Amino acid sequence: MNDTTFRSGYVAVIGRPNVGKSTLINRILGQKLCITSRRPQTTRHRVLGIKTTETAQLIYVDTPGLHSDGKRAMNRYMNRAAAASIDDVDVVIFMVDSLSWTDEDEAVLNRLQRSAVAPVVLVLNKVDKINDKAALLPQIEQLSQRFDFADVVPVSARKGMNIESLESTLEHYLPQGELIYDPEHLTDRSSRFLAAELIREKLFRHLGQELPYSLTVEVEQFKDVDGLLDISAVIYVERSGQKSIVIGKKGELLKQVGKDAREEMETLFGNKVFLQLWVKVREGWSDNERMLRNLGYNDDL
């Protein structure tokens, strides 16, 4: 590597909930790091995804989606975590859906107008669903009149369209500098954290509309026993009635969640996994600042 031209820095990826931020980072990294689902607010923590090339190290900051509902302590925490990511980065991606514009997009744009210091790249996602790309021009022109974007890049995070162009654009705005992380590292998060997130993702996919927002996962044991990962995790819910739903009839739902999570952990960690799941009630955890801190929801702030 030529140190005089090597660049390194942080890239915050912000946008409304469920706009495709985690999918974009997974696509850039070439493997799954950030959990995803079709439901908004799946991401609760800031997660760093590290991409190292011959010419640069880009450290992507996946953030919870900024949203307007700040009534619960959990939602306030996610908004703080997302807003904090705009500060102290070298470049910001403002990701929007090329097919729609919502009040939550408006709120993110307003926050950028108030506080963004770093260059902001407007990324329009889901352009694979638009046959005539000229149809994007009115949206780009309208948004560019409201904010001085450093660049505009249309992409499809799901299909991988134009990702290399986006990476090249971002690299241009990074300062010259040395490696910040070991080039072999993919993230700053622990394997224990990633295991908990995978379990939570499977719960999002198997449960009904509202219940996933009332649960969290804590990994109590993560041991390597001669190459076998022995993992025990507790799923906390807020009411006793939710516990029976998570377990399912004859334990079938919990068993399926465990099976899906275990298989994905084995792919991610490259080891066989023995996974045990338990479900416990912790009333009001999502609206209690102290409980949130005890469950690790203060690590990002």
Coordinates of C-alpha atoms in Angstrom, one line a residue:
M1 CA 0.0 0.0 0.0
N2 CA 1.2 3.5 -0.8
D3 CA 0.8 5.5 2.4
T4 CA 0.9 8.8 0.6
T5 CA -2.4 8.0 -1.3
F6 CA -4.1 5.7 1.1
R7 CA -7.3 7.0 2.6
S8 CA -9.2 6.0 5.7
G9 CA -12.2 7.3 7.6
Y10 CA -15.8 6.9 8.8
V11 CA -19.0 6.9 6.7
A12 CA -22.3 7.3 8.5
V13 CA -25.3 5.7 6.8
I14 CA -28.4 7.5 7.8
G15 CA -32.0 7.5 6.7
R16 CA -35.5 6.7 7.8
P17 CA -36.3 3.2 9.1
N18 CA -36.4 0.4 6.6
V19 CA -34.9 2.3 3.7
G20 CA -32.2 -0.3 3.1
K21 CA -29.2 1.0 5.2
S22 CA -28.2 -2.4 6.6
T23 CA -28.8 -4.1 3.3
L24 CA -26.4 -1.6 1.7
I25 CA -23.7 -2.2 4.2
N26 CA -24.0 -6.0 3.9
R27 CA -23.7 -5.6 0.1
I28 CA -20.6 -3.5 0.3
L29 CA -18.9 -5.8 2.8
G30 CA -19.8 -8.8 0.6
Q31 CA -21.2 -10.7 3.6
K32 CA -23.9 -10.4 6.2
L33 CA -23.0 -8.3 9.2
C34 CA -26.1 -6.2 9.9
I35 CA -29.4 -7.9 10.6
T36 CA -32.3 -7.1 8.2
S37 CA -36.0 -7.6 8.0
R38 CA -38.9 -6.0 6.1
R39 CA -40.1 -4.3 9.2
P40 CA -38.9 -0.8 10.2
Q41 CA -36.6 -0.3 13.2
T42 CA -35.0 -3.7 13.1
T43 CA -31.6 -2.0 13.7
R44 CA -31.3 -0.8 17.3
H45 CA -27.5 -0.3 17.7
R46 CA -24.8 1.5 15.8
V47 CA -22.7 -1.2 14.1
L48 CA -19.3 -0.6 12.3
G49 CA -18.7 -2.5 9.1
I50 CA -15.1 -2.3 7.9
K51 CA -14.1 -2.5 4.2
T52 CA -10.4 -2.5 3.5
T53 CA -9.0 -2.3 -0.1
E54 CA -5.6 -1.6 -1.6
T55 CA -6.3 2.2 -1.6
A56 CA -8.6 2.8 1.4
Q57 CA -10.3 1.7 4.6
L58 CA -13.9 2.7 4.8
I59 CA -15.6 2.3 8.1
Y60 CA -19.4 2.2 7.7
V61 CA -21.6 3.2 10.6
D62 CA -24.9 1.4 10.4
T63 CA -27.5 3.4 12.4
P64 CA -31.0 2.9 13.7
G65 CA -33.5 4.8 11.5
L66 CA -34.4 8.2 12.6
H67 CA -38.1 8.3 13.4
S68 CA -40.7 10.6 14.9
D69 CA -41.9 8.4 17.8
G70 CA -39.9 9.3 20.8
K71 CA -42.3 8.3 23.5
R72 CA -40.6 5.1 24.7
A73 CA -37.1 5.1 26.2
M74 CA -36.1 2.6 23.5
N75 CA -37.1 4.9 20.7
R76 CA -35.3 7.9 22.3
Y77 CA -32.2 5.8 22.6
M78 CA -32.3 4.8 18.9
N79 CA -32.8 8.4 17.8
R80 CA -29.8 9.5 20.0
A81 CA -27.7 6.7 18.5
A82 CA -28.6 7.7 15.0
A83 CA -28.1 11.4 15.5
A84 CA -24.7 10.9 17.2
S85 CA -23.5 9.1 14.1
I86 CA -23.7 12.2 12.1
D87 CA -21.0 13.8 14.3
D88 CA -17.3 13.0 14.0
V89 CA -17.5 11.2 10.7
D90 CA -15.7 12.0 7.4
V91 CA -18.7 11.6 5.1
V92 CA -22.4 10.9 5.4
I93 CA -24.7 8.8 3.2
F94 CA -28.3 10.1 3.2
M95 CA -30.2 7.1 1.9
V96 CA -33.7 7.5 0.5
D97 CA -36.1 5.3 -1.4
S98 CA -36.3 6.4 -5.0
L99 CA -39.9 5.4 -5.1
S100 CA -41.3 7.3 -2.2
W101 CA -40.7 10.3 0.1
T102 CA -42.2 10.3 3.7
D103 CA -42.4 12.6 6.7
E104 CA -39.6 10.6 8.2
D105 CA -37.4 11.3 5.2
E106 CA -38.3 15.0 5.8
A107 CA -37.2 14.7 9.4
V108 CA -33.8 13.3 8.5
L109 CA -33.2 16.0 5.9
N110 CA -34.1 18.7 8.5
R111 CA -31.6 17.2 10.9
L112 CA -28.9 17.3 8.2
Q113 CA -29.8 20.9 7.4
R114 CA -29.3 21.7 11.1
S115 CA -26.2 19.8 12.0
A116 CA -24.3 18.1 9.1
V117 CA -20.7 19.2 8.8
A118 CA -19.1 16.4 6.8
P119 CA -19.9 16.1 3.0
V120 CA -23.3 14.4 2.4
V121 CA -23.8 11.9 -0.4
L122 CA -27.4 11.4 -1.5
V123 CA -28.0 7.7 -2.2
L124 CA -31.2 6.8 -4.0
N125 CA -32.0 3.2 -3.4
K126 CA -34.2 0.7 -5.3
V127 CA -33.5 2.1 -8.7
D128 CA -33.7 -1.4 -10.1
K129 CA -37.5 -0.9 -9.9
I130 CA -37.4 2.1 -12.2
N131 CA -37.1 1.3 -15.9
D132 CA -36.6 4.9 -17.1
K133 CA -33.8 6.3 -15.0
A134 CA -34.6 9.8 -16.3
A135 CA -37.6 9.6 -13.9
L136 CA -35.1 10.1 -11.0
L137 CA -34.1 13.6 -12.2
P138 CA -37.0 15.6 -10.8
Q139 CA -36.5 14.0 -7.3
I140 CA -32.7 14.7 -7.5
E141 CA -33.2 18.3 -8.6
Q142 CA -35.8 18.9 -5.9
L143 CA -33.7 17.6 -3.1
S144 CA -30.5 19.3 -4.4
Q145 CA -32.3 22.6 -4.2
R146 CA -32.9 22.0 -0.5
F147 CA -29.4 20.7 0.5
D148 CA -25.9 21.1 -1.0
F149 CA -25.1 17.4 -1.5
A150 CA -21.5 16.6 -2.3
D151 CA -22.6 13.9 -4.8
V152 CA -25.7 11.9 -5.8
V153 CA -25.5 8.2 -6.5
P154 CA -28.4 5.9 -7.5
V155 CA -28.1 2.3 -6.4
S156 CA -29.9 -0.9 -5.7
A157 CA -28.6 -2.3 -2.4
R158 CA -30.6 -5.5 -2.9
K159 CA -29.4 -6.1 -6.5
G160 CA -25.9 -4.7 -6.1
M161 CA -26.3 -2.1 -8.8
N162 CA -23.8 0.8 -8.9
I163 CA -22.2 -0.2 -5.6
E164 CA -18.6 0.1 -6.9
S165 CA -19.4 3.6 -8.1
L166 CA -20.7 4.5 -4.7
E167 CA -17.6 3.2 -3.0
S168 CA -15.3 5.1 -5.3
T169 CA -17.3 8.3 -4.6
L170 CA -17.1 7.8 -0.9
E171 CA -13.3 7.1 -1.0
H172 CA -12.8 10.5 -2.7
Y173 CA -14.1 12.3 0.3
L174 CA -12.0 10.4 2.9
P175 CA -8.9 12.1 4.3
Q176 CA -5.5 10.6 3.6
G177 CA -4.4 8.5 6.5
E178 CA -3.2 5.1 7.7
L179 CA -5.3 2.0 8.6
I180 CA -7.6 2.6 11.6
Y181 CA -8.4 -1.1 12.1
D182 CA -6.6 -4.3 11.3
P183 CA -7.4 -5.0 7.6
E184 CA -8.7 -8.5 8.6
H185 CA -11.4 -7.0 10.8
L186 CA -14.9 -6.9 9.6
T187 CA -16.5 -5.1 12.5
D188 CA -15.8 -3.6 16.0
R189 CA -18.6 -5.7 17.5
S190 CA -18.0 -8.9 19.4
S191 CA -19.1 -12.4 18.4
R192 CA -21.4 -12.4 21.4
F193 CA -23.1 -9.2 20.1
L194 CA -23.5 -10.6 16.6
A195 CA -25.0 -13.9 18.0
A196 CA -27.6 -11.9 19.9
E197 CA -28.5 -9.9 16.8
L198 CA -29.0 -13.0 14.6
I199 CA -31.4 -14.4 17.2
R200 CA -33.3 -11.2 17.2
E201 CA -33.5 -11.1 13.4
K202 CA -35.0 -14.6 13.4
L203 CA -37.6 -13.5 16.0
F204 CA -38.5 -10.5 13.8
R205 CA -39.1 -12.9 10.9
H206 CA -41.1 -15.5 12.7
L207 CA -43.3 -13.4 15.0
G208 CA -46.3 -11.1 14.4
Q209 CA -46.3 -7.4 13.6
E210 CA -45.8 -5.8 17.0
L211 CA -44.2 -8.5 19.3
P212 CA -40.6 -8.2 18.1
Y213 CA -40.5 -4.6 19.3
S214 CA -41.3 -5.8 22.8
L215 CA -38.4 -8.2 23.0
T216 CA -34.6 -8.2 23.3
V217 CA -31.9 -10.8 23.4
E218 CA -29.0 -11.2 25.8
V219 CA -26.3 -13.8 25.3
E220 CA -25.3 -15.1 28.7
Q221 CA -22.7 -17.7 27.6
F222 CA -20.4 -17.8 24.6
K223 CA -17.7 -20.4 24.9
D224 CA -15.4 -22.2 22.4
V225 CA -15.2 -25.8 23.5
D226 CA -12.7 -27.6 21.2
G227 CA -14.0 -25.8 18.2
L228 CA -17.7 -26.1 19.2
L229 CA -19.4 -22.8 20.1
D230 CA -21.5 -23.3 23.2
I231 CA -24.0 -20.4 23.2
S232 CA -26.8 -19.7 25.7
A233 CA -29.1 -16.7 25.2
V234 CA -32.2 -15.3 27.0
I235 CA -35.0 -13.7 25.1
Y236 CA -36.6 -11.0 27.3
V237 CA -40.3 -10.0 26.7
E238 CA -42.4 -7.5 28.6
R239 CA -45.5 -9.6 29.5
S240 CA -46.2 -13.2 30.4
G241 CA -48.6 -13.5 27.5
Q242 CA -45.8 -12.7 25.1
K243 CA -43.6 -15.5 26.5
S244 CA -46.0 -18.2 25.4
I245 CA -46.2 -16.7 21.9
V246 CA -42.4 -16.7 21.5
I247 CA -42.2 -20.3 22.7
G248 CA -45.1 -21.3 20.4
K249 CA -47.3 -24.4 20.4
K250 CA -45.2 -27.3 21.9
G251 CA -42.1 -25.1 21.6
E252 CA -42.2 -25.2 17.8
L253 CA -41.7 -21.5 17.2
L254 CA -38.7 -21.2 19.6
K255 CA -37.2 -24.3 18.1
Q256 CA -37.4 -22.9 14.6
V257 CA -35.9 -19.6 15.6
G258 CA -33.1 -21.5 17.3
K259 CA -32.5 -23.7 14.2
D260 CA -32.4 -20.7 11.8
A261 CA -30.1 -18.7 14.1
R262 CA -27.8 -21.6 14.7
E263 CA -27.4 -22.3 11.0
E264 CA -26.5 -18.7 10.2
M265 CA -24.1 -18.5 13.2
E266 CA -22.3 -21.5 11.8
T267 CA -21.9 -19.7 8.5
L268 CA -20.8 -16.4 10.1
F269 CA -18.4 -17.9 12.7
G270 CA -17.1 -20.9 10.7
N271 CA -17.7 -23.3 13.6
K272 CA -20.3 -25.7 14.7
V273 CA -22.7 -24.2 17.2
F274 CA -24.7 -25.6 20.1
L275 CA -27.4 -23.0 20.9
Q276 CA -29.8 -22.9 23.8
L277 CA -32.6 -20.3 24.1
W278 CA -34.6 -19.3 27.1
V279 CA -37.6 -16.9 27.4
K280 CA -38.0 -14.7 30.4
V281 CA -40.3 -11.8 31.4
R282 CA -38.8 -8.4 32.3
E283 CA -41.7 -6.1 32.5
G284 CA -41.3 -2.6 30.9
W285 CA -37.7 -3.1 29.9
S286 CA -38.1 -1.1 26.7
D287 CA -39.3 2.0 28.6
N288 CA -36.9 1.9 31.5
E289 CA -33.5 3.7 31.0
R290 CA -31.8 1.7 33.7
M291 CA -32.9 -1.7 32.3
L292 CA -31.8 -0.5 28.8
R293 CA -28.4 0.3 30.1
N294 CA -28.1 -3.1 31.9
L295 CA -29.0 -4.8 28.6
G296 CA -26.3 -3.0 26.7
Y297 CA -28.2 -0.2 25.1
N298 CA -25.8 2.6 26.3
D299 CA -22.8 1.3 24.5
D300 CA -23.3 3.5 21.4
L301 CA -23.6 6.8 23.2

